[in-house]
Amino acid sequence: MPEAVIIGSERSEVGLPTGMDVLRRGGSALDAVEAAMRRCEDNPADHYVGTAGLPNAQGVVELDASLMLGSGRQFGAVAALRGYPNPISVARAVLEKLPQHSLLVGEGAALFAAENGFSTAELLTDASRELWRKQVVQSRESVEGENTAATDGDTRYRESALALIRRLAPHDGPWGTINIIALDSSGEMCVGVSTSGYPYKYPGRVGDSALPGAGNWCDLRAGGAACTGRGELSMRGGTARTIVDLLAAGQDPSDACRAALADAATLPDDFRAELRALALTPDGRHGGAAGQRGSVYALMTDASTEPEFRPRSVL
Ligand code: GLY
């Protein structure tokens, strides 16, 4: 029987003890990942997932989340979901209650959430509204003041967004999407990903967190992997799937993550921002990689009293 283990990206430590409690009681990897991720999504200090997540360019919070099981590669996801604080649970409902589909977006995802009894909530907190106001509204006003030739619609958005992204200061402290991967005592694995996406994104933009193969992949024959950071790169690199393919070829989790990130790093990208990855194998080996020194992932096993942190390997 495998030893239960749960790992997660930066800031998942808020939820991992809840997930480990589920695993200790003999609960499933799916239950553990959902329970752990809900704690993260409900954390008002976290501006990258759930309630308090940073909004799109128009100031509306749109959330992406997915869950994938290793045994049958069942996948459920929602994207650009507005008004529901726990997209991970709506993704689970898609996985379990709508097996003819895998991914719902926007209005359809909200309709499905309502039909399945999920409650709506205000996701834009005072703090996240203030960040949006300072970083987007004020910055856009100053860009538009300089650029009197700006045209309407998409072109205007692109010009101001490009200038905004160039001006944004690097994030302080741990940031980004949350990944959580669990192995339960029955040997099942589950990968969960949740995010408010690229801060101040174009409305309707969907990132890698909702997309199998890009931000999430799980196959019990080799392992599970997930990504945080610039989703457009992991979509183009098929990064989570690449990592699991490398695990299947015999690489260890840290090397597999580093090789997949190195491949994504070869892609041309004007908006280049860091991509990070994590992986766990069905026999409980784990590892991660990042583009910058000092980044870590969190880990709990049956022996843990609290989350422990492990360094990610660096590209
Ligand atoms: N990795 C999260 C996103 O790009 O939305």
PDB file of N, CA, C and O and ligand atoms in Angstrom, residues 64 177 195-198 205-209 227-232 234, ligand 1:
ATOM      1  N   ASP A  64     -10.428  30.131 -13.097  1.00  0.00           N
ATOM      2  CA  ASP A  64     -10.222  28.858 -13.813  1.00  0.00           C
ATOM      3  C   ASP A  64      -9.809  27.798 -12.788  1.00  0.00           C
ATOM      4  O   ASP A  64      -9.037  28.106 -11.865  1.00  0.00           O
ATOM      5  N   THR A 177      -0.764  30.947  -9.512  1.00  0.00           N
ATOM      6  CA  THR A 177      -1.706  29.835  -9.463  1.00  0.00           C
ATOM      7  C   THR A 177      -1.309  28.832  -8.380  1.00  0.00           C
ATOM      8  O   THR A 177      -0.122  28.677  -8.098  1.00  0.00           O
ATOM      9  N   THR A 195      -6.965  29.106 -10.082  1.00  0.00           N
ATOM     10  CA  THR A 195      -6.317  30.402 -10.334  1.00  0.00           C
ATOM     11  C   THR A 195      -7.338  31.480 -10.651  1.00  0.00           C
ATOM     12  O   THR A 195      -8.431  31.188 -11.148  1.00  0.00           O
ATOM     13  N   SER A 196      -6.938  32.722 -10.377  1.00  0.00           N
ATOM     14  CA  SER A 196      -7.688  33.856 -10.934  1.00  0.00           C
ATOM     15  C   SER A 196      -7.024  34.305 -12.242  1.00  0.00           C
ATOM     16  O   SER A 196      -7.448  35.273 -12.858  1.00  0.00           O
ATOM     17  N   GLY A 197      -5.980  33.610 -12.637  1.00  0.00           N
ATOM     18  CA  GLY A 197      -5.373  33.832 -13.949  1.00  0.00           C
ATOM     19  C   GLY A 197      -4.441  35.027 -13.981  1.00  0.00           C
ATOM     20  O   GLY A 197      -4.119  35.633 -12.962  1.00  0.00           O
ATOM     21  N   TYR A 198      -4.025  35.319 -15.177  1.00  0.00           N
ATOM     22  CA  TYR A 198      -3.089  36.429 -15.386  1.00  0.00           C
ATOM     23  C   TYR A 198      -3.734  37.700 -14.839  1.00  0.00           C
ATOM     24  O   TYR A 198      -4.841  38.051 -15.233  1.00  0.00           O
ATOM     25  N   ARG A 205     -10.180  35.640 -21.145  1.00  0.00           N
ATOM     26  CA  ARG A 205      -8.917  34.896 -21.313  1.00  0.00           C
ATOM     27  C   ARG A 205      -8.933  33.653 -20.413  1.00  0.00           C
ATOM     28  O   ARG A 205      -9.270  33.715 -19.245  1.00  0.00           O
ATOM     29  N   VAL A 206      -8.606  32.510 -20.976  1.00  0.00           N
ATOM     30  CA  VAL A 206      -8.501  31.267 -20.217  1.00  0.00           C
ATOM     31  C   VAL A 206      -7.038  30.848 -20.212  1.00  0.00           C
ATOM     32  O   VAL A 206      -6.372  30.896 -21.248  1.00  0.00           O
ATOM     33  N   GLY A 207      -6.548  30.442 -19.043  1.00  0.00           N
ATOM     34  CA  GLY A 207      -5.153  30.035 -18.936  1.00  0.00           C
ATOM     35  C   GLY A 207      -4.983  28.532 -18.933  1.00  0.00           C
ATOM     36  O   GLY A 207      -5.930  27.764 -19.163  1.00  0.00           O
ATOM     37  N   ASP A 208      -3.769  28.124 -18.640  1.00  0.00           N
ATOM     38  CA  ASP A 208      -3.429  26.705 -18.672  1.00  0.00           C
ATOM     39  C   ASP A 208      -4.070  25.906 -17.541  1.00  0.00           C
ATOM     40  O   ASP A 208      -4.178  24.680 -17.632  1.00  0.00           O
ATOM     41  N   SER A 209      -4.514  26.594 -16.486  1.00  0.00           N
ATOM     42  CA  SER A 209      -5.029  25.871 -15.314  1.00  0.00           C
ATOM     43  C   SER A 209      -6.244  25.023 -15.643  1.00  0.00           C
ATOM     44  O   SER A 209      -6.521  24.034 -14.968  1.00  0.00           O
ATOM     45  N   CYS A 227       1.371  23.134 -13.402  1.00  0.00           N
ATOM     46  CA  CYS A 227       2.188  24.328 -13.644  1.00  0.00           C
ATOM     47  C   CYS A 227       1.575  25.554 -12.995  1.00  0.00           C
ATOM     48  O   CYS A 227       0.355  25.662 -12.855  1.00  0.00           O
ATOM     49  N   THR A 228       2.445  26.490 -12.647  1.00  0.00           N
ATOM     50  CA  THR A 228       2.029  27.837 -12.266  1.00  0.00           C
ATOM     51  C   THR A 228       2.850  28.806 -13.115  1.00  0.00           C
ATOM     52  O   THR A 228       3.898  28.447 -13.643  1.00  0.00           O
ATOM     53  N   GLY A 229       2.360  30.045 -13.178  1.00  0.00           N
ATOM     54  CA  GLY A 229       3.090  31.048 -13.943  1.00  0.00           C
ATOM     55  C   GLY A 229       2.450  31.272 -15.295  1.00  0.00           C
ATOM     56  O   GLY A 229       1.237  31.086 -15.449  1.00  0.00           O
ATOM     57  N   ARG A 230       3.247  31.639 -16.270  1.00  0.00           N
ATOM     58  CA  ARG A 230       2.703  32.109 -17.547  1.00  0.00           C
ATOM     59  C   ARG A 230       2.063  30.975 -18.351  1.00  0.00           C
ATOM     60  O   ARG A 230       2.725  30.195 -19.052  1.00  0.00           O
ATOM     61  N   GLY A 231       0.737  30.908 -18.232  1.00  0.00           N
ATOM     62  CA  GLY A 231      -0.009  29.796 -18.823  1.00  0.00           C
ATOM     63  C   GLY A 231       0.095  29.727 -20.325  1.00  0.00           C
ATOM     64  O   GLY A 231       0.007  28.638 -20.903  1.00  0.00           O
ATOM     65  N   GLU A 232       0.281  30.879 -20.972  1.00  0.00           N
ATOM     66  CA  GLU A 232       0.381  30.839 -22.437  1.00  0.00           C
ATOM     67  C   GLU A 232       1.599  30.024 -22.857  1.00  0.00           C
ATOM     68  O   GLU A 232       1.599  29.412 -23.930  1.00  0.00           O
ATOM     69  N   SER A 234       2.855  27.346 -21.051  1.00  0.00           N
ATOM     70  CA  SER A 234       2.614  25.908 -20.846  1.00  0.00           C
ATOM     71  C   SER A 234       1.563  25.374 -21.809  1.00  0.00           C
ATOM     72  O   SER A 234       1.572  24.189 -22.146  1.00  0.00           O
TER      73      SER A 234
HETATM   74  N1  GLY B   1      -0.926  29.643 -14.872  1.00  0.00           N
HETATM   75  C1  GLY B   1      -2.084  30.387 -14.707  1.00  0.00           C
HETATM   76  C2  GLY B   1      -2.486  31.185 -15.837  1.00  0.00           C
HETATM   77  O1  GLY B   1      -1.711  31.458 -16.745  1.00  0.00           O
HETATM   78  O2  GLY B   1      -3.621  31.591 -15.845  1.00  0.00           O
END
